[in-house]
Amino acid sequence: MKLPTLNIYSLVKAPLIHQDLIWDLTFLFGGLSVVYFSCIFYYKSKLKKHNVDKAKRKKELTPLVSEFLFYNEKEGSLPEKNSYINKKIEIRELLKNHKNKAVLTEILLDLKIDVSGETRLVLFKLYRDLHLDEYAFECLHSFKWVKVARGMFQLTQMQATEYYGFISKFINDRRPVVREQAEISTVTLLHEGISYFLDNTKYKISEWQQLKILEVLTNLENFDPPRFYKWLTSKNKYVVLFSLRLIKHYDQNDGEKSIITLVKHKDAQIKKEAIHCIKKFNFTNSRKQLKAVFWKNKVDVKIAILDTLAEFGFEEDIAFLETVENKESNFLVKSKAISSINSILPGTVVPTENIEVLTPEENSSIKVNIKEETLKVDLTEEEEEIIEHILTEREVGIIDDNSIQTKGSKSSVFESLFNFCDLETKLFMIDQMVEIGSKKEALFLQTLIDHGNKAVRKRALQVKLQLEKSVDLLENGIDYEQNETTAKKEDVEVKIVENVNVLLRDNEIQVIHNTQLKSLEFCFLKEEVVVPKPFDILEVEFHMDTLKPFISKERQETEGFNNVVEANGGLTKDERNFFNKYLEFPNSSKDKFNG
Amino acid sequence: MDNGVFNIILDYINIVFFVFTVVLFTFFTLMGYLSTRNSLHYKDKNSFGDLSKVMASPLAPSITIIAPAYNEEMTIVENIRSLLSLKYVDYEVMVVNDGSKDDTMQKMIDAYDLEKIEQRIDPNWKSKPIRGIYKSKHRSFAKLTVIDKENGGKSDALNTGMYLSTNQYVGCIDVDCLLLPDALLHVVKSFYQQTEKRVIAVGGVIRVANSCVINGGALEQINLPENLLAKFQLLEYTRSFLLGRMAFGWLDSLLIISGAFGFFDREIALAVGGYDTNTVGEDMEIIFRMRRYMVENKLPHTIEYIPDPLCWTEVPESRKILINQRDRWSRGNLETLYTHKEMFFNPKYGRLGLLSYPYWFFYEWLAPLLEFFGFFSIILFYYLGIINLPFFIAITSVIYMYSIMFSLYAILWEVFSYNQYNKTTDILKLIGCALIEPFIFHPIVVFAAVRGNYKKLFKIKSGWGTITRKGFAKAT
């Protein structure tokens, strides 16, 4: 037996590439290039020809359509009627050509956008008269999905409601484009179409489809939406999601229990949508549920929950929000928790980072500088009288210092205004804080020391120090005699005015909350923030209760507060009766002055 | 014997080139077929209905368009104006001034009456420090937000915008790009029409705006570029966007969306850490990372691609700038492919690992290098007298004919789908470009690619380079 000789050389030898094959390929590609070259110009010319042909047909058909649209059968004379009938015959003849049918349909679809009312109804009638609906209906039986969808689209646009039954069968078609068009058509053709759709759809409803269906519903005339909460129990989660969105859109707040339950749904989108509904309808009963599910969720759902709590949360929710703030690692959620806390109780959390702490030396050195600047406050005679009066009362010991408490908002009234005004107003507001500021303003000014604007920073620092000085004077009691010996008389006067201002403001806030007067915040927000006026002591709204701290408790108890007020420069009995009878009783001394 | 072995080696080299070429032809032919199917489907699907009706829908999502700006003082005001006039209700334009050295910031402040606002920023967020966030005092510019930050590059600027945005979707565009008014409607549709998979990003065609007439931020007249280099690029973009990406889109294997027009699901983009600031191919790299993130977390996802001409940009008209641009692209390509090398023929990543990645590796990265070295080998072999001349001529001819055929197919498809260049002379000029492109334009691109790879290999520092824009022609 002879073993085959191993020819290594033949094994390592590269297989031969047939150059003829390469040249064949070259000619093939060359040939295809020529074909494509021809196709480019053939198609270009075909396109041009098609456009010209279409324009020609449009030119021929458009006047006929216009004539049909605006022809009035009742008022038309006999020759006009004859002409009308002849044209109808003519157009029917033209419609035997499929190209004409397509062009005419296109003309009618375009016209539908431009006409309305009666004319639009005539247009729909004409569409049927010319049997174009039958042509579109034929398309529904086509194997090509694009033809079926286009047929449905045309019938829908022309309000061919008689085909509703045929079209609605397609809502569960396996071809996506056909199915989606069927859904739109079903909802458009009949008002109850939306119910049918939500009841029967088995497929997922894309976000885009939801958007389009909502747009259709919004444009339906005299549409009375069904109660969408009925579909919140659907097995198709997309139906549930869409129903929630429809509930929100149509303000249907009758499914509270179901909506709150959906907060526990496994799908994050449904959960989020349910939370949005809860927020919109203020379902405060959901607070427990929201807090219970909070930790299991993703960031966006957590933020939605916090946002909702911010909207209608109570003080008892603060503890939960604080836990979130402390435990949550995500910055956005943490920030949202803080903002929610501040929404429920404004000013609870104040900035702590990047706040400069000044050393006592720095403080005193600035104080010395400020002392050199003399504050000038121009007071009218009336103002001086009031101050004199209050100071006299104070000197005789009527003022009960314990009764002077800051109530109401925990943050400065300026804080909410500050971010919404321009630089000039910001500086103006800071200036005003010298006059009416208290501890809260001092705290707020502390935060402004880190402000991005240099001018704001500088002014805030100056005013803060002035304010701290005056607040100190107020809180620690002022030894006027000592002051008289150590400082100039004018300085003392200014300090007194500042303290009185603070005093008045504190009391005024307290009373506003008690009597539900228009609050100072609102005065600023609605009127003052646009055109800020200089502070005027008489512009401040304060109640007669302002005098309460100045009247001894014993006297109030024995004589009654109102009597004391009336006897101490308040209204006379006659005045009071007059106002009670004809006008609102003036609650402020400003009212009284005006009166 | 020695001579025999050498001949065998040469024969094998021929075989390698031949196989490479055949696979390339097969791949490109398949791409042509798939893109045709996808385009026809897209065209039919969008042949009826009106997009604009849904622009103000309460269900329409909010979008942030992030436009990084660096030394754009000449065009910034006009470009922002164009971005503010898009046909959509709920969107925000966020311009990130990336530490411009010129007057870009001041121009914006003056033109749009901007004022600084306070906003808390995550102290752990890694990007260059933000100097300030600005909003306009005027209601008419309420959609505009300007972020002023220290220079950190395009990726850093985009990351900052992405972080500060609160909207569900973010669009990262070049500030000098012109978006057509209904661009956002198409984007929203692409994001919203899927039910089976989550759409993590949407990309689109980039069209060449050189020599086009723009007025008030609107495209008034489409013209073929006058500059030859721009014409070549137009042809290249047509091939790449209308055929290449459309085919990959059909296969759900897109691994890149253009940095000039890319929209992202913000949640996923942030989950992967945003753009990589250490690469110059950030637009490709983020897609790789987002894809990997989704695959590794077993989350069904897709990337949508819009073939409609929605974004128009100026392409380089000077050879130097073009080379710089392509140099950067090839460096970015190499960096991204290297970073994600685990994907190479990795079945775990499905089509991405078995098809897209190898395509990018062999035909986007390796092919220019092979061409370059092949060219010099041929010269060397010719000099040594060992060249198989008939084979060389045959293979060169087939490649040349194929490139022409493919370009003509792209032009045909452009005429069939959008027919943007109405004049017959324009089409003839494009065909002319297809004929001479392999001799004039292609060598430049190959050279730039080799230079980029060389720089990357030898760690020669090179950044983004600058592209000098001429600005769009204004209507007269």
CSV table of C-alpha atoms in Angstrom, one decimal, chain A residues 9 11-17 19 21-23 25-34 36-37 39-41 43-44 47 145-146 149-150 153 157 177 180-181 204-212 214-215 219 238 242 245 249 298 300 331-332 335 338 353 419 421-423 426 451-452, chain B residues 1 4 8 11-12 14-15 18 25 41 43-45 47-49 51 53-54 57-61 115-116 118 120-123 163 185 188-189 192-196 198 266-267 388 390-391 393-395 397-398 401-402 404-405 408-409 411-412 415-416 419 421-424 427-428 431:
chain,number,residue,atom,x,y,z
A,9,TYR,CA,3.8,23.3,-0.8
A,11,LEU,CA,-1.3,23.1,1.1
A,12,VAL,CA,0.2,26.4,2.0
A,13,LYS,CA,-0.3,27.7,-1.5
A,14,ALA,CA,-3.0,30.4,-1.6
A,15,PRO,CA,-6.1,29.6,-3.5
A,16,LEU,CA,-6.3,31.2,-6.9
A,17,ILE,CA,-8.5,34.2,-7.3
A,19,GLN,CA,-9.4,37.6,-12.2
A,21,LEU,CA,-14.6,36.9,-11.7
A,22,ILE,CA,-13.3,40.2,-10.5
A,23,TRP,CA,-13.7,41.7,-13.9
A,25,LEU,CA,-18.0,42.0,-10.9
A,26,THR,CA,-16.6,45.2,-12.2
A,27,PHE,CA,-18.8,45.1,-15.2
A,28,LEU,CA,-21.8,44.1,-13.1
A,29,PHE,CA,-21.3,47.1,-10.8
A,30,GLY,CA,-20.6,49.3,-13.8
A,31,GLY,CA,-23.9,48.1,-15.4
A,32,LEU,CA,-25.8,48.7,-12.1
A,33,SER,CA,-24.3,52.2,-12.0
A,34,VAL,CA,-25.6,52.9,-15.4
A,36,TYR,CA,-29.1,53.8,-11.3
A,37,PHE,CA,-28.0,56.7,-13.3
A,39,CYS,CA,-33.2,55.6,-12.7
A,40,ILE,CA,-32.3,58.9,-11.2
A,41,PHE,CA,-33.3,60.8,-14.2
A,43,TYR,CA,-37.7,58.9,-11.6
A,44,LYS,CA,-37.0,62.6,-11.5
A,47,LEU,CA,-42.0,62.8,-10.4
A,145,TRP,CA,-51.5,48.0,5.4
A,146,VAL,CA,-50.9,51.5,4.1
A,149,ALA,CA,-55.0,52.8,7.0
A,150,ARG,CA,-55.4,55.5,4.4
A,153,PHE,CA,-58.2,57.9,7.5
A,157,GLN,CA,-61.9,62.8,7.9
A,177,VAL,CA,-50.3,51.3,11.6
A,180,GLU,CA,-53.6,52.8,15.4
A,181,GLN,CA,-55.6,54.4,12.6
A,204,LYS,CA,-50.5,48.4,24.3
A,205,ILE,CA,-51.4,52.0,23.7
A,206,SER,CA,-48.3,54.0,22.9
A,207,GLU,CA,-47.7,57.4,24.4
A,208,TRP,CA,-48.0,58.9,21.0
A,209,GLN,CA,-51.3,57.2,20.4
A,210,GLN,CA,-52.6,58.5,23.7
A,211,LEU,CA,-51.6,62.0,22.7
A,212,LYS,CA,-53.4,61.8,19.4
A,214,LEU,CA,-56.7,63.0,23.5
A,215,GLU,CA,-56.3,65.6,20.8
A,219,ASN,CA,-61.7,68.6,19.3
A,238,TYR,CA,-52.1,51.0,29.2
A,242,PHE,CA,-54.6,56.4,29.7
A,245,ARG,CA,-54.5,60.9,32.2
A,249,HIS,CA,-57.5,66.1,31.8
A,298,LYS,CA,-37.6,55.4,42.0
A,300,ASP,CA,-39.0,60.4,39.9
A,331,PHE,CA,-29.6,65.0,46.1
A,332,LEU,CA,-32.7,65.8,44.1
A,335,SER,CA,-33.7,69.0,47.9
A,338,ILE,CA,-36.5,70.5,52.0
A,353,GLU,CA,-23.8,76.2,54.0
A,419,ASN,CA,-36.0,86.4,44.5
A,421,CYS,CA,-37.3,91.5,42.1
A,422,ASP,CA,-34.5,93.3,40.3
A,423,LEU,CA,-31.3,94.5,41.9
A,426,LYS,CA,-33.5,94.2,46.3
A,451,HIS,CA,-25.3,86.6,47.7
A,452,GLY,CA,-23.9,86.6,44.2
B,1,MET,CA,12.2,28.3,-2.5
B,4,GLY,CA,8.2,30.8,-3.7
B,8,ILE,CA,2.8,32.6,-1.3
B,11,ASP,CA,-0.9,35.6,-2.7
B,12,TYR,CA,-2.3,35.5,0.8
B,14,ASN,CA,-4.2,39.3,-2.2
B,15,ILE,CA,-6.7,36.9,-0.7
B,18,PHE,CA,-10.1,40.2,-1.8
B,25,PHE,CA,-19.5,44.7,-0.9
B,41,HIS,CA,-41.9,51.8,5.5
B,43,LYS,CA,-42.5,57.1,4.1
B,44,ASP,CA,-45.8,55.1,4.0
B,45,LYS,CA,-46.3,55.3,7.7
B,47,SER,CA,-47.8,59.7,4.5
B,48,PHE,CA,-51.0,60.8,6.3
B,49,GLY,CA,-51.9,62.7,9.4
B,51,LEU,CA,-48.0,66.2,13.4
B,53,LYS,CA,-51.9,69.1,16.0
B,54,VAL,CA,-50.3,67.5,19.0
B,57,SER,CA,-51.1,68.5,23.9
B,58,PRO,CA,-51.1,68.3,27.7
B,59,LEU,CA,-49.6,64.9,27.3
B,60,ALA,CA,-46.7,66.1,25.2
B,61,PRO,CA,-43.4,65.7,27.1
B,115,GLU,CA,-30.4,88.1,35.1
B,116,LYS,CA,-28.8,85.7,37.5
B,118,GLU,CA,-30.4,81.3,42.4
B,120,ARG,CA,-29.1,74.8,44.4
B,121,ILE,CA,-26.6,72.6,42.8
B,122,ASP,CA,-25.5,69.1,43.9
B,123,PRO,CA,-22.1,69.6,45.5
B,163,TYR,CA,-27.9,67.7,35.1
B,185,LEU,CA,-42.5,67.1,16.9
B,188,VAL,CA,-41.4,63.4,20.4
B,189,LYS,CA,-43.1,61.1,18.0
B,192,TYR,CA,-43.4,58.1,22.1
B,193,GLN,CA,-44.4,55.7,19.5
B,194,GLN,CA,-42.7,52.6,20.9
B,195,THR,CA,-44.6,50.4,23.3
B,196,GLU,CA,-42.4,47.3,23.4
B,198,ARG,CA,-37.9,52.1,25.8
B,266,ARG,CA,-32.4,62.0,30.5
B,267,GLU,CA,-32.8,59.4,33.2
B,388,ASN,CA,0.6,41.3,-9.6
B,390,PRO,CA,-3.4,42.4,-13.6
B,391,PHE,CA,-4.9,41.6,-10.1
B,393,ILE,CA,-5.9,46.7,-11.8
B,394,ALA,CA,-8.9,44.3,-11.6
B,395,ILE,CA,-9.4,44.7,-7.8
B,397,SER,CA,-11.5,48.7,-10.9
B,398,VAL,CA,-14.1,46.6,-9.0
B,401,MET,CA,-17.1,50.7,-9.8
B,402,TYR,CA,-18.7,49.6,-6.6
B,404,ILE,CA,-19.7,54.8,-7.8
B,405,MET,CA,-22.6,52.4,-7.8
B,408,LEU,CA,-25.4,56.7,-7.4
B,409,TYR,CA,-27.8,54.5,-5.3
B,411,ILE,CA,-28.4,59.9,-5.0
B,412,LEU,CA,-31.3,57.9,-6.4
B,415,VAL,CA,-34.3,61.9,-5.2
B,416,PHE,CA,-36.9,59.3,-4.4
B,419,ASN,CA,-35.8,65.3,-3.7
B,421,TYR,CA,-32.1,69.4,-5.1
B,422,ASN,CA,-34.6,70.1,-7.8
B,423,LYS,CA,-32.2,71.3,-10.5
B,424,THR,CA,-31.0,68.6,-12.9
B,427,ILE,CA,-27.8,66.1,-9.6
B,428,LEU,CA,-25.3,66.0,-12.4
B,431,ILE,CA,-22.9,62.4,-9.9
